[in-house]
Amino acid sequence: MPSEQVYSLLFQSRDGASSLYILFGGIVDPVSSRIDRFEVVAVGNSELINIPLSGTTFKDITNVCQKIKYEGKQLKNLTNKLQELFQNSGRSDDFMEQLIHYINKREDDKIKYLVNQIQNQAMGNSKPDISLWYSLIDRDKIDEAGSGKSSFETLDSEDAHEDSAPEEAPIIPIGVPTGIDASIPAAAARVQFKFILSPVSGIPVNQLKPGDQIVVQLTGSDPTTMGIIDSMKLKTEDGSIKPIPATVVATENKGVENETVVKIGNDVFGKIYEEENSIKVRLYTGEKPVSKSGGSSGASSASNASLEAGESSLLLTVLIALGVVGIGMIAIFVFLL
């Protein structure tokens, strides 16, 4: 049963060196140890998220994030990646145990460290300036706008109907996946991956359909993906990751944007976002995928050469032995005569 009081957790992340700025708002249930719902957006202009966190509510953050997305001012790939990562973390017992412990103890630096660990999976190693604000609120006040709203009213357009659109946008719930995310079982492991491309004989990404078998390569350094790489023994001696077959489970095409969910083995799923329809994905034909590095081919050639050399050496030894035996027999024959 959900608790009557929850934490409203808000943060801004500013990385001026890479011009990446993130705004996040989430509702953390300390009893069920889950992020009930959240909203996140990444932008390349710091002014878009330039709002004070003190006095701002989760509803306020949701309105701003939805407004930015509605106007198309977000960094779409990064926003989608962060949404997926925070969604996975919100289901992780280890992550949530640490987060709630640090919130209860008000250890802000450790909370920022946890947040930055997630960001680094999407942005690469960085040291952004993170501003943090959290407070305990009654559950029935989650959807109330706060006093901080007036501080970002300049973000609203002068057109009233445009302003109302993000207000009515639904909040993304953690427990109830929507869209193609609904095709991923709640208990499944979610991994990061990339398509293996085939510019000549591949299938365009926007023509993929459920049931298609394609070739992918696991990527990323998150614990889930690395665990699957280890369990499937996909890492080669030179550190590269072997491609593997995957089955398309669901696809969604929005003009030039494509989202694809694939299944890799039992209870292992992944989702990828692509902005180009022109890329062609390699189909799995039943043959063992060949690593791009060509290491396997080189090793095979070396092995064959070694085998041929060994066979030649053995043949020469046999011929010499037969020659010696022949000479001995001739000598004996002559001696007897």
PDB file of C-alpha atoms in Angstrom, residues 193 259 285:
ATOM      1  CA  PHE A 193      22.709  -2.214 -27.524  1.00  0.00           C
ATOM      2  CA  GLU A 259      12.041   3.179 -31.572  1.00  0.00           C
ATOM      3  CA  THR A 285      20.391 -15.518 -41.431  1.00  0.00           C
TER       4      THR A 285
END
